[in-house]
């Protein structure tokens, strides 16, 4: 079969065109209008040479860590700030520079969010031991043994170890804070070495869940990373765009738009970089010579869609059953959906699907949680002397809804419910 004669449509926002595979691949083969020079520059993998708008945080962290240059123990430090505010970038940069000044400084970096790393106390200890060069079996040893090994190895290093626990809140959510307590205790027992902790988190409320002893020993020093404003994001993007794109690729206003959109949300540099990169990819796919504002609009739509769909995919079954109920009600054209309506359908879904039926109160909590992650919208309305009630709406675009429906169908949540039923193949 000649692949090149297959025709299909490529869609992006308003632009629809008919292209053959030959057209599409041809553009890349000939590299006619290269948009990107070094796309990597717009990803987390790239380490920028200059870190703008973080002078204060860089200097404060440097002052906290500097005593290590003279072999002195340094304070445990907590770093907070919204997503994409440069916490990881700055911490890695400052610690790497610090280590150049004293061979006794040993930096251990663990991203606790990485798959499997902090699922259990055992896994995390195994990861830490791995960082010190000792591989341990993935299960089987008593955790006390792992702690002992960790202590012995640290002591043998005779070094000033700085352990960076990035996304430290994941540890506490998954396995509790005891391991953090134990790590601070190990440090007190060490004689020839030291172990200082740098905890990084974008969940500001998480220290409230900590045992007060753990909290105080971990946050001897605290550092806040504020969100970037639109101007700061523009500067950051402009620098990175210099190497990311070929000359004259960016049309006027593209960087400003990416910066403004990211500033509106969390002041998130990652989102700004993602918008710019995706806008570039869309322009490239369209074989456009330049990235224009409408490409940024498309990029934003795609990012939103990816995020919402991902949020749905990671919801527990019970929340998915609640969401399926809301979608069914809105598909039926019901306008003022209330918790009671959702609960009615939810019970049917659970019965069909063999799920435990939670109380209406719990279902109401799950509705609140779905609202929090932006999958649905709710607002409380007053009914005068009849009290208050919550109205639930789904304000998602059709393409996103379609993807969400597929996830719910794949979980067999519409089974037995009219036109949404899906055959349980091998289920
Ligand atoms: N001041 C800056 N200059 C250049 N690039 C930056 C700056 N701040 C952040 N970035 C870039 O933005 C992205 C996100 O930064 P980083 O990973 O450090 O954020 P974070 O605060 O650790 O976010 P999260 O809480 O999601 O882990 C990275 O690609 C990083 O290189
Ligand atoms: Mg980070």
CSV table of C-alpha atoms and ligand atoms in Angstrom, one decimal:
chain,number,residue,atom,x,y,z
A,1,UNK,CA,0.0,0.0,0.0
A,2,UNK,CA,1.3,3.5,-0.8
A,3,UNK,CA,1.2,5.3,2.4
A,4,UNK,CA,1.5,8.7,0.7
A,5,UNK,CA,-1.9,8.6,-0.9
A,6,UNK,CA,-3.7,8.5,2.4
A,7,UNK,CA,-5.3,11.8,3.0
A,8,UNK,CA,-6.5,13.2,6.2
A,9,UNK,CA,-7.2,16.5,8.0
A,10,UNK,CA,-4.9,18.4,10.3
A,11,UNK,CA,-6.7,20.6,12.7
A,12,UNK,CA,-5.6,23.4,15.0
A,13,UNK,CA,-8.1,25.9,16.3
A,14,UNK,CA,-9.7,27.5,13.3
A,15,UNK,CA,-7.1,26.2,10.7
A,16,UNK,CA,-8.1,23.1,8.8
A,17,UNK,CA,-6.1,21.9,5.8
A,18,UNK,CA,-5.9,18.8,3.7
A,19,UNK,CA,-2.4,17.4,3.6
A,20,UNK,CA,-0.8,14.1,2.5
A,21,UNK,CA,1.8,12.3,4.5
A,22,UNK,CA,4.2,13.3,1.8
A,23,UNK,CA,3.5,17.0,2.4
A,24,UNK,CA,3.8,16.5,6.1
A,25,UNK,CA,7.0,14.5,6.2
A,26,UNK,CA,8.4,16.5,3.3
A,27,UNK,CA,8.5,19.7,5.3
A,28,UNK,CA,10.6,18.0,8.0
A,29,UNK,CA,12.8,16.2,5.6
A,30,UNK,CA,13.7,19.3,3.7
A,31,UNK,CA,13.6,21.4,6.9
A,32,UNK,CA,12.2,24.3,4.8
A,33,UNK,CA,11.0,26.6,7.5
A,34,UNK,CA,12.9,25.6,10.6
A,35,UNK,CA,11.2,27.2,13.6
A,36,UNK,CA,13.4,25.7,16.3
A,37,UNK,CA,17.1,26.1,16.6
A,38,UNK,CA,17.5,24.3,19.9
A,39,UNK,CA,14.1,23.3,21.2
A,40,UNK,CA,15.8,21.8,24.3
A,41,UNK,CA,16.3,25.3,25.6
A,42,UNK,CA,12.6,25.5,26.4
A,43,UNK,CA,12.4,22.4,28.5
A,44,UNK,CA,13.3,21.6,32.2
A,45,UNK,CA,16.4,19.7,30.9
A,46,UNK,CA,18.0,22.9,30.0
A,47,UNK,CA,20.0,24.7,32.7
A,48,UNK,CA,20.0,28.5,31.9
A,49,UNK,CA,23.3,30.2,32.3
A,50,UNK,CA,21.7,33.2,34.0
A,51,UNK,CA,18.9,32.9,36.5
A,52,UNK,CA,17.1,36.2,36.4
A,53,UNK,CA,14.8,37.6,39.1
A,54,UNK,CA,16.0,35.2,41.8
A,55,UNK,CA,19.0,37.2,43.1
A,56,UNK,CA,17.5,37.4,46.6
A,57,UNK,CA,16.7,33.7,46.9
A,58,UNK,CA,20.1,32.7,45.4
A,59,UNK,CA,21.9,35.0,47.9
A,60,UNK,CA,19.9,33.9,50.9
A,61,UNK,CA,20.4,30.2,50.1
A,62,UNK,CA,24.1,30.8,49.4
A,63,UNK,CA,24.5,32.5,52.9
A,64,UNK,CA,22.7,29.6,54.6
A,65,UNK,CA,24.9,27.0,52.9
A,66,UNK,CA,28.2,28.9,52.9
A,67,UNK,CA,29.5,27.7,56.3
A,68,UNK,CA,30.0,24.3,54.7
A,69,UNK,CA,32.9,25.7,52.8
A,70,UNK,CA,34.7,25.9,56.2
A,71,UNK,CA,33.5,22.4,57.2
A,72,UNK,CA,30.8,23.7,59.4
A,73,UNK,CA,27.4,22.0,59.7
A,74,UNK,CA,24.7,23.9,58.0
A,75,UNK,CA,21.0,24.5,59.0
A,76,UNK,CA,18.2,22.4,57.6
A,77,UNK,CA,16.2,24.5,55.2
A,78,UNK,CA,12.7,24.5,53.8
A,79,UNK,CA,12.0,26.1,50.4
A,80,UNK,CA,8.4,26.9,49.5
A,81,UNK,CA,6.8,28.5,46.4
A,82,UNK,CA,4.2,27.9,43.7
A,83,UNK,CA,4.9,25.6,40.8
A,84,UNK,CA,7.5,26.9,38.3
A,85,UNK,CA,9.0,29.6,40.5
A,86,UNK,CA,12.5,28.3,40.1
A,87,UNK,CA,12.9,26.4,43.4
A,88,UNK,CA,14.6,23.3,41.8
A,89,UNK,CA,16.7,25.4,39.4
A,90,UNK,CA,18.0,27.7,42.1
A,91,UNK,CA,18.7,25.0,44.6
A,92,UNK,CA,20.6,22.8,42.1
A,93,UNK,CA,22.5,25.8,40.9
A,94,UNK,CA,23.5,27.1,44.4
A,95,UNK,CA,24.5,23.7,45.8
A,96,UNK,CA,26.5,22.8,42.7
A,97,UNK,CA,28.4,26.1,43.0
A,98,UNK,CA,28.9,25.5,46.7
A,99,UNK,CA,30.3,22.0,46.2
A,100,UNK,CA,33.1,23.4,43.9
A,101,UNK,CA,34.5,25.2,46.9
A,102,UNK,CA,35.1,22.2,49.2
A,103,UNK,CA,35.7,18.6,48.1
A,104,UNK,CA,34.1,17.5,51.4
A,105,UNK,CA,30.7,18.7,50.3
A,106,UNK,CA,28.5,15.9,48.9
A,107,UNK,CA,25.2,16.8,47.3
A,108,UNK,CA,22.5,14.1,47.2
A,109,UNK,CA,19.5,15.1,45.2
A,110,UNK,CA,16.2,13.1,45.3
A,111,UNK,CA,13.0,14.0,43.5
A,112,UNK,CA,10.4,12.4,45.7
A,113,UNK,CA,7.8,12.6,43.0
A,114,UNK,CA,9.7,10.3,40.7
A,115,UNK,CA,7.8,7.1,40.1
A,116,UNK,CA,8.2,4.7,43.0
A,117,UNK,CA,10.8,6.7,44.9
A,118,UNK,CA,8.7,7.5,47.9
A,119,UNK,CA,6.0,4.9,47.8
A,120,UNK,CA,7.3,3.3,51.0
A,121,UNK,CA,9.8,4.0,53.7
A,122,UNK,CA,11.8,1.1,52.3
A,123,UNK,CA,11.9,2.4,48.7
A,124,UNK,CA,13.0,5.9,49.9
A,125,UNK,CA,15.8,4.5,52.0
A,126,UNK,CA,16.9,2.2,49.2
A,127,UNK,CA,17.0,5.3,47.0
A,128,UNK,CA,19.1,7.2,49.5
A,129,UNK,CA,21.5,4.2,49.9
A,130,UNK,CA,21.7,4.1,46.1
A,131,UNK,CA,22.8,7.7,46.1
A,132,UNK,CA,25.7,6.7,48.4
A,133,UNK,CA,26.6,4.0,46.0
A,134,UNK,CA,25.1,1.0,47.8
A,135,UNK,CA,22.5,-1.0,45.9
A,136,UNK,CA,20.0,-2.9,48.1
A,137,UNK,CA,17.4,-5.5,47.0
A,138,UNK,CA,14.0,-3.9,46.2
A,139,UNK,CA,12.4,-5.7,49.2
A,140,UNK,CA,13.2,-8.1,51.9
A,141,UNK,CA,15.5,-6.3,54.4
A,142,UNK,CA,14.2,-4.8,57.7
A,143,UNK,CA,14.0,-1.0,57.5
A,144,UNK,CA,16.0,-0.7,60.7
A,145,UNK,CA,18.8,-2.4,58.8
A,146,UNK,CA,18.5,0.1,56.0
A,147,UNK,CA,18.7,3.0,58.5
A,148,UNK,CA,21.8,1.4,60.0
A,149,UNK,CA,23.4,1.0,56.6
A,150,UNK,CA,22.6,4.6,55.7
A,151,UNK,CA,24.1,5.8,59.0
A,152,UNK,CA,27.3,3.7,58.5
A,153,UNK,CA,27.7,4.8,54.9
A,154,UNK,CA,27.3,8.5,55.8
A,155,UNK,CA,29.8,8.2,58.6
A,156,UNK,CA,32.3,6.5,56.2
A,157,UNK,CA,32.0,9.3,53.7
A,158,UNK,CA,33.4,11.8,56.3
A,159,UNK,CA,31.7,14.4,54.3
A,160,UNK,CA,29.3,17.3,54.7
A,161,UNK,CA,26.3,15.7,53.0
A,162,UNK,CA,23.5,17.9,51.8
A,163,UNK,CA,20.4,15.9,51.0
A,164,UNK,CA,17.9,17.8,48.8
A,165,UNK,CA,14.4,16.3,49.1
A,166,UNK,CA,12.5,17.9,46.2
A,167,UNK,CA,8.7,17.6,46.3
A,168,UNK,CA,9.1,16.6,50.0
A,169,UNK,CA,5.3,16.8,50.6
A,170,UNK,CA,4.9,13.6,48.5
A,171,UNK,CA,6.9,11.7,51.2
A,172,UNK,CA,4.6,12.9,53.9
A,173,UNK,CA,1.5,12.2,51.9
A,174,UNK,CA,2.5,8.7,51.1
A,175,UNK,CA,4.5,7.4,54.1
A,176,UNK,CA,4.1,10.0,56.8
A,177,UNK,CA,6.8,12.2,58.5
A,178,UNK,CA,8.5,9.6,60.6
A,179,UNK,CA,11.3,9.1,58.1
A,180,UNK,CA,12.0,12.8,58.2
A,181,UNK,CA,12.3,12.7,61.9
A,182,UNK,CA,14.6,9.7,61.7
A,183,UNK,CA,16.8,11.5,59.1
A,184,UNK,CA,17.2,14.5,61.5
A,185,UNK,CA,18.0,12.0,64.3
A,186,UNK,CA,20.7,10.3,62.2
A,187,UNK,CA,22.4,13.7,61.8
A,188,UNK,CA,22.5,14.2,65.5
A,189,UNK,CA,24.3,10.8,65.9
A,190,UNK,CA,26.9,11.3,63.2
A,191,UNK,CA,30.4,12.1,64.4
A,192,UNK,CA,32.7,12.3,61.3
A,193,UNK,CA,30.1,13.4,58.9
A,194,UNK,CA,27.1,15.7,58.8
A,195,UNK,CA,23.7,15.4,57.1
A,196,UNK,CA,21.8,18.6,56.3
A,197,UNK,CA,18.4,18.6,54.7
A,198,UNK,CA,16.9,20.9,52.1
A,199,UNK,CA,13.2,20.2,51.7
A,200,UNK,CA,11.4,21.7,48.7
A,201,UNK,CA,7.7,21.9,48.2
A,202,UNK,CA,5.0,23.8,46.3
A,203,UNK,CA,2.4,22.8,48.9
A,204,UNK,CA,2.6,25.6,51.4
A,205,UNK,CA,0.0,24.1,53.7
A,206,UNK,CA,1.9,20.8,54.1
A,207,UNK,CA,4.1,21.7,57.1
A,208,UNK,CA,0.9,22.0,59.1
A,209,UNK,CA,0.5,18.2,58.8
A,210,UNK,CA,4.0,17.7,60.3
A,211,UNK,CA,4.7,16.7,63.8
A,212,UNK,CA,5.9,19.9,65.5
A,213,UNK,CA,9.3,18.4,66.3
A,214,UNK,CA,9.9,17.5,62.7
A,215,UNK,CA,8.6,20.9,61.6
A,216,UNK,CA,11.0,22.8,63.8
A,217,UNK,CA,14.1,20.7,63.1
A,218,UNK,CA,13.5,20.7,59.3
A,219,UNK,CA,12.7,24.4,59.0
A,220,UNK,CA,15.6,25.9,60.9
A,221,UNK,CA,15.7,28.2,57.8
A,222,UNK,CA,12.9,29.0,55.5
A,223,UNK,CA,12.9,30.4,52.0
A,224,UNK,CA,9.9,31.6,50.0
A,225,UNK,CA,9.9,31.8,46.2
A,226,UNK,CA,7.2,34.3,45.1
A,227,UNK,CA,5.5,33.9,41.7
A,228,UNK,CA,7.0,35.7,38.8
A,229,UNK,CA,5.1,38.6,37.3
A,230,UNK,CA,4.5,39.1,33.6
A,231,UNK,CA,7.5,41.3,33.1
A,232,UNK,CA,9.8,38.9,34.8
A,233,UNK,CA,8.4,36.0,32.8
A,234,UNK,CA,9.0,38.0,29.6
A,235,UNK,CA,12.6,38.5,30.4
A,236,UNK,CA,13.1,34.8,31.2
A,237,UNK,CA,11.4,33.8,28.0
A,238,UNK,CA,13.3,36.3,25.9
A,239,UNK,CA,16.6,34.9,27.1
A,240,UNK,CA,15.7,31.3,26.5
A,241,UNK,CA,14.0,32.1,23.1
A,242,UNK,CA,17.3,33.5,21.8
A,243,UNK,CA,18.8,30.1,21.4
A,244,UNK,CA,15.5,28.1,21.1
A,245,UNK,CA,14.3,29.6,17.8
A,246,UNK,CA,15.8,30.5,14.4
A,247,UNK,CA,16.1,34.2,13.5
A,248,UNK,CA,12.9,36.2,13.1
A,249,UNK,CA,10.6,33.3,14.0
A,250,UNK,CA,8.8,35.0,16.7
A,251,UNK,CA,6.2,37.6,15.7
A,252,UNK,CA,5.6,40.7,17.9
A,253,UNK,CA,3.6,40.0,21.0
A,254,UNK,CA,4.1,36.2,21.2
A,255,UNK,CA,6.4,36.3,24.2
A,256,UNK,CA,4.3,38.9,25.9
A,257,UNK,CA,1.2,36.8,25.5
A,258,UNK,CA,2.9,33.6,26.8
A,259,UNK,CA,4.2,35.6,29.8
A,260,UNK,CA,0.8,37.2,30.5
A,261,UNK,CA,-1.0,33.9,30.4
A,262,UNK,CA,1.4,32.2,32.8
A,263,UNK,CA,1.5,35.2,35.1
A,264,UNK,CA,-2.3,35.2,35.4
A,265,UNK,CA,-2.2,31.7,36.7
A,266,UNK,CA,0.6,31.0,39.2
A,267,UNK,CA,3.5,33.1,37.9
A,268,UNK,CA,4.8,29.8,36.6
A,269,UNK,CA,7.9,29.9,34.4
A,270,UNK,CA,7.4,26.3,33.3
A,271,UNK,CA,3.9,27.1,32.0
A,272,UNK,CA,5.3,30.1,30.1
A,273,UNK,CA,8.1,28.0,28.5
A,274,UNK,CA,5.6,25.2,27.7
A,275,UNK,CA,3.3,27.7,26.0
A,276,UNK,CA,6.1,29.0,23.9
A,277,UNK,CA,7.4,25.6,23.0
A,278,UNK,CA,4.0,24.2,22.0
A,279,UNK,CA,3.1,27.3,20.1
A,280,UNK,CA,6.4,26.7,18.1
A,281,UNK,CA,5.4,23.1,17.5
A,282,UNK,CA,2.0,24.1,16.2
A,283,UNK,CA,3.6,26.6,13.9
A,284,UNK,CA,6.1,24.0,12.7
A,285,UNK,CA,3.3,21.5,12.1
A,286,UNK,CA,1.4,24.1,10.0
A,287,UNK,CA,4.6,24.8,8.1
A,288,UNK,CA,4.3,28.5,9.1
A,289,UNK,CA,7.3,30.7,8.9
A,290,UNK,CA,6.5,32.5,12.1
A,291,UNK,CA,4.9,31.8,15.4
A,292,UNK,CA,1.9,34.1,15.8
A,293,UNK,CA,-0.5,35.0,18.6
A,294,UNK,CA,-3.1,32.5,17.4
A,295,UNK,CA,-0.5,29.7,17.8
A,296,UNK,CA,-0.2,30.7,21.5
A,297,UNK,CA,-4.0,30.5,21.8
A,298,UNK,CA,-3.9,27.0,20.4
A,299,UNK,CA,-1.1,26.1,22.7
A,300,UNK,CA,-3.0,27.3,25.7
A,301,UNK,CA,-6.0,25.2,24.7
A,302,UNK,CA,-3.8,22.2,24.3
A,303,UNK,CA,-2.1,22.7,27.7
A,304,UNK,CA,-5.5,23.1,29.4
A,305,UNK,CA,-6.9,20.1,27.8
A,306,UNK,CA,-3.9,17.9,28.6
A,307,UNK,CA,-4.0,19.1,32.2
A,308,UNK,CA,-7.7,18.5,32.8
A,309,UNK,CA,-7.7,15.1,31.1
A,310,UNK,CA,-4.7,14.1,33.2
A,311,UNK,CA,-6.4,15.3,36.3
A,312,UNK,CA,-9.4,13.1,35.5
A,313,UNK,CA,-7.2,10.1,34.7
A,314,UNK,CA,-5.6,10.3,38.1
A,315,UNK,CA,-8.9,10.5,40.1
A,316,UNK,CA,-9.9,7.6,42.3
A,317,UNK,CA,-12.8,5.4,41.1
A,318,UNK,CA,-15.3,7.0,43.5
A,319,UNK,CA,-14.6,10.5,42.2
A,320,UNK,CA,-14.9,9.1,38.6
A,321,UNK,CA,-18.3,7.7,39.5
A,322,UNK,CA,-19.4,11.1,40.8
A,323,UNK,CA,-18.1,12.8,37.7
A,324,UNK,CA,-19.9,10.3,35.5
A,325,UNK,CA,-23.1,11.1,37.3
A,326,UNK,CA,-22.6,14.8,36.7
A,327,UNK,CA,-21.9,14.3,33.0
A,328,UNK,CA,-24.9,12.1,32.6
A,329,UNK,CA,-27.1,14.8,34.2
A,330,UNK,CA,-25.7,17.6,32.0
A,331,UNK,CA,-26.1,15.4,28.9
A,332,UNK,CA,-29.7,15.0,29.8
A,333,UNK,CA,-30.0,18.8,29.6
A,334,UNK,CA,-30.5,19.3,33.4
A,335,UNK,CA,-29.5,22.9,34.1
A,336,UNK,CA,-29.4,23.3,37.9
A,337,UNK,CA,-27.6,20.2,38.9
A,338,UNK,CA,-27.5,19.8,42.7
A,339,UNK,CA,-25.7,17.3,45.0
A,340,UNK,CA,-28.9,15.4,45.6
A,341,UNK,CA,-29.4,14.8,41.9
A,342,UNK,CA,-25.8,13.6,41.5
A,343,UNK,CA,-26.2,11.3,44.5
A,344,UNK,CA,-29.2,9.6,42.9
A,345,UNK,CA,-27.4,8.7,39.7
A,346,UNK,CA,-24.1,8.0,41.6
A,347,UNK,CA,-25.9,5.2,43.6
A,348,UNK,CA,-27.1,3.6,40.4
A,349,UNK,CA,-23.6,3.7,38.9
A,350,UNK,CA,-22.0,2.2,42.0
A,351,UNK,CA,-24.7,-0.5,42.1
A,352,UNK,CA,-24.0,-1.4,38.4
A,353,UNK,CA,-20.3,-1.2,38.8
A,354,UNK,CA,-20.1,-3.1,42.1
A,355,UNK,CA,-18.6,-0.1,43.9
A,356,UNK,CA,-19.2,0.7,47.6
A,357,UNK,CA,-21.8,3.5,47.9
A,358,UNK,CA,-20.5,6.4,50.0
A,359,UNK,CA,-22.7,8.7,52.0
A,360,UNK,CA,-24.2,11.8,50.4
A,361,UNK,CA,-21.9,13.9,52.6
A,362,UNK,CA,-18.8,12.1,51.2
A,363,UNK,CA,-20.1,12.5,47.7
A,364,UNK,CA,-20.5,16.2,48.4
A,365,UNK,CA,-16.8,16.3,49.5
A,366,UNK,CA,-15.8,14.5,46.3
A,367,UNK,CA,-17.7,17.1,44.3
A,368,UNK,CA,-15.8,19.8,46.1
A,369,UNK,CA,-12.5,18.1,45.3
A,370,UNK,CA,-13.4,17.9,41.6
A,371,UNK,CA,-14.1,21.6,41.6
A,372,UNK,CA,-10.8,22.2,43.3
A,373,UNK,CA,-8.9,20.6,40.4
A,374,UNK,CA,-10.9,22.5,37.9
A,375,UNK,CA,-12.8,19.6,36.3
A,376,UNK,CA,-16.2,20.9,37.3
A,377,UNK,CA,-17.5,24.3,38.5
A,378,UNK,CA,-19.7,24.7,41.5
A,379,UNK,CA,-21.2,27.7,43.2
A,380,UNK,CA,-23.3,28.0,46.3
A,381,UNK,CA,-26.7,29.7,45.9
A,382,UNK,CA,-28.9,30.9,48.7
A,383,UNK,CA,-32.5,29.7,48.7
A,384,UNK,CA,-33.7,32.1,51.3
A,385,UNK,CA,-35.3,30.4,54.2
A,386,UNK,CA,-34.7,27.0,52.6
A,387,UNK,CA,-31.0,27.4,53.2
A,388,UNK,CA,-28.2,27.2,50.7
A,389,UNK,CA,-27.5,24.7,47.9
A,390,UNK,CA,-24.7,24.1,45.5
A,391,UNK,CA,-25.1,24.2,41.8
A,392,UNK,CA,-22.8,22.1,39.7
A,393,UNK,CA,-21.8,22.8,36.1
A,394,UNK,CA,-19.4,21.4,33.6
A,395,UNK,CA,-17.7,24.2,31.6
A,396,UNK,CA,-15.4,22.2,29.4
A,397,UNK,CA,-15.0,22.3,25.7
A,398,UNK,CA,-16.5,19.4,23.6
A,399,UNK,CA,-13.1,17.9,22.7
A,400,UNK,CA,-12.0,17.8,26.3
A,401,UNK,CA,-15.4,16.3,27.4
A,402,UNK,CA,-15.0,13.7,24.7
A,403,UNK,CA,-11.6,12.6,26.1
A,404,UNK,CA,-13.0,12.5,29.6
A,405,UNK,CA,-16.0,10.4,28.5
A,406,UNK,CA,-13.6,7.9,27.0
A,407,UNK,CA,-11.8,7.6,30.3
A,408,UNK,CA,-15.1,7.1,32.1
A,409,UNK,CA,-16.3,4.5,29.5
A,410,UNK,CA,-13.0,2.7,29.9
A,411,UNK,CA,-13.7,2.4,33.6
A,412,UNK,CA,-17.2,1.0,32.7
A,413,UNK,CA,-18.9,3.7,34.7
A,414,UNK,CA,-21.7,4.2,32.1
A,415,UNK,CA,-22.5,0.5,32.0
A,416,UNK,CA,-26.2,-0.2,32.1
A,417,UNK,CA,-27.0,3.5,31.8
A,418,UNK,CA,-28.7,3.7,28.4
A,419,UNK,CA,-26.7,5.1,25.4
A,420,UNK,CA,-23.5,5.3,27.4
A,421,UNK,CA,-23.2,1.6,27.9
A,422,UNK,CA,-20.0,-0.1,26.8
A,423,UNK,CA,-19.5,-3.8,26.4
A,424,UNK,CA,-17.4,-5.3,29.1
A,425,UNK,CA,-14.9,-7.1,26.9
A,426,UNK,CA,-13.0,-9.5,29.1
A,427,UNK,CA,-13.9,-7.5,32.1
B,1,LIG,N1,14.6,32.8,36.8
B,1,LIG,C1,14.6,31.8,35.8
B,1,LIG,N2,15.4,32.0,34.7
B,1,LIG,C2,15.3,31.1,33.7
B,1,LIG,N3,14.6,30.0,33.7
B,1,LIG,C3,13.8,29.8,34.8
B,1,LIG,C4,13.8,30.7,35.9
B,1,LIG,N4,13.0,30.2,36.9
B,1,LIG,C5,12.5,29.1,36.4
B,1,LIG,N5,13.0,28.8,35.2
B,1,LIG,C6,12.7,27.6,34.4
B,1,LIG,O1,11.3,27.3,34.6
B,1,LIG,C7,11.1,25.9,34.7
B,1,LIG,C8,10.6,25.6,36.1
B,1,LIG,O2,11.5,25.9,37.1
B,1,LIG,P1,11.7,25.0,38.4
B,1,LIG,O3,11.7,23.5,37.9
B,1,LIG,O4,13.0,25.4,39.1
B,1,LIG,O5,10.4,25.3,39.2
B,1,LIG,P2,10.0,24.8,40.6
B,1,LIG,O6,9.7,25.9,41.5
B,1,LIG,O7,10.9,23.7,41.1
B,1,LIG,O8,8.6,24.1,40.2
B,1,LIG,P3,7.8,22.8,40.8
B,1,LIG,O9,7.2,23.3,42.1
B,1,LIG,O10,6.8,22.5,39.8
B,1,LIG,O11,8.8,21.8,41.0
B,1,LIG,C9,12.5,25.3,34.5
B,1,LIG,O12,12.6,24.9,33.1
B,1,LIG,C10,13.4,26.4,34.8
B,1,LIG,O13,14.7,26.2,34.1
B,2,LIG,MG1,10.7,21.7,41.3
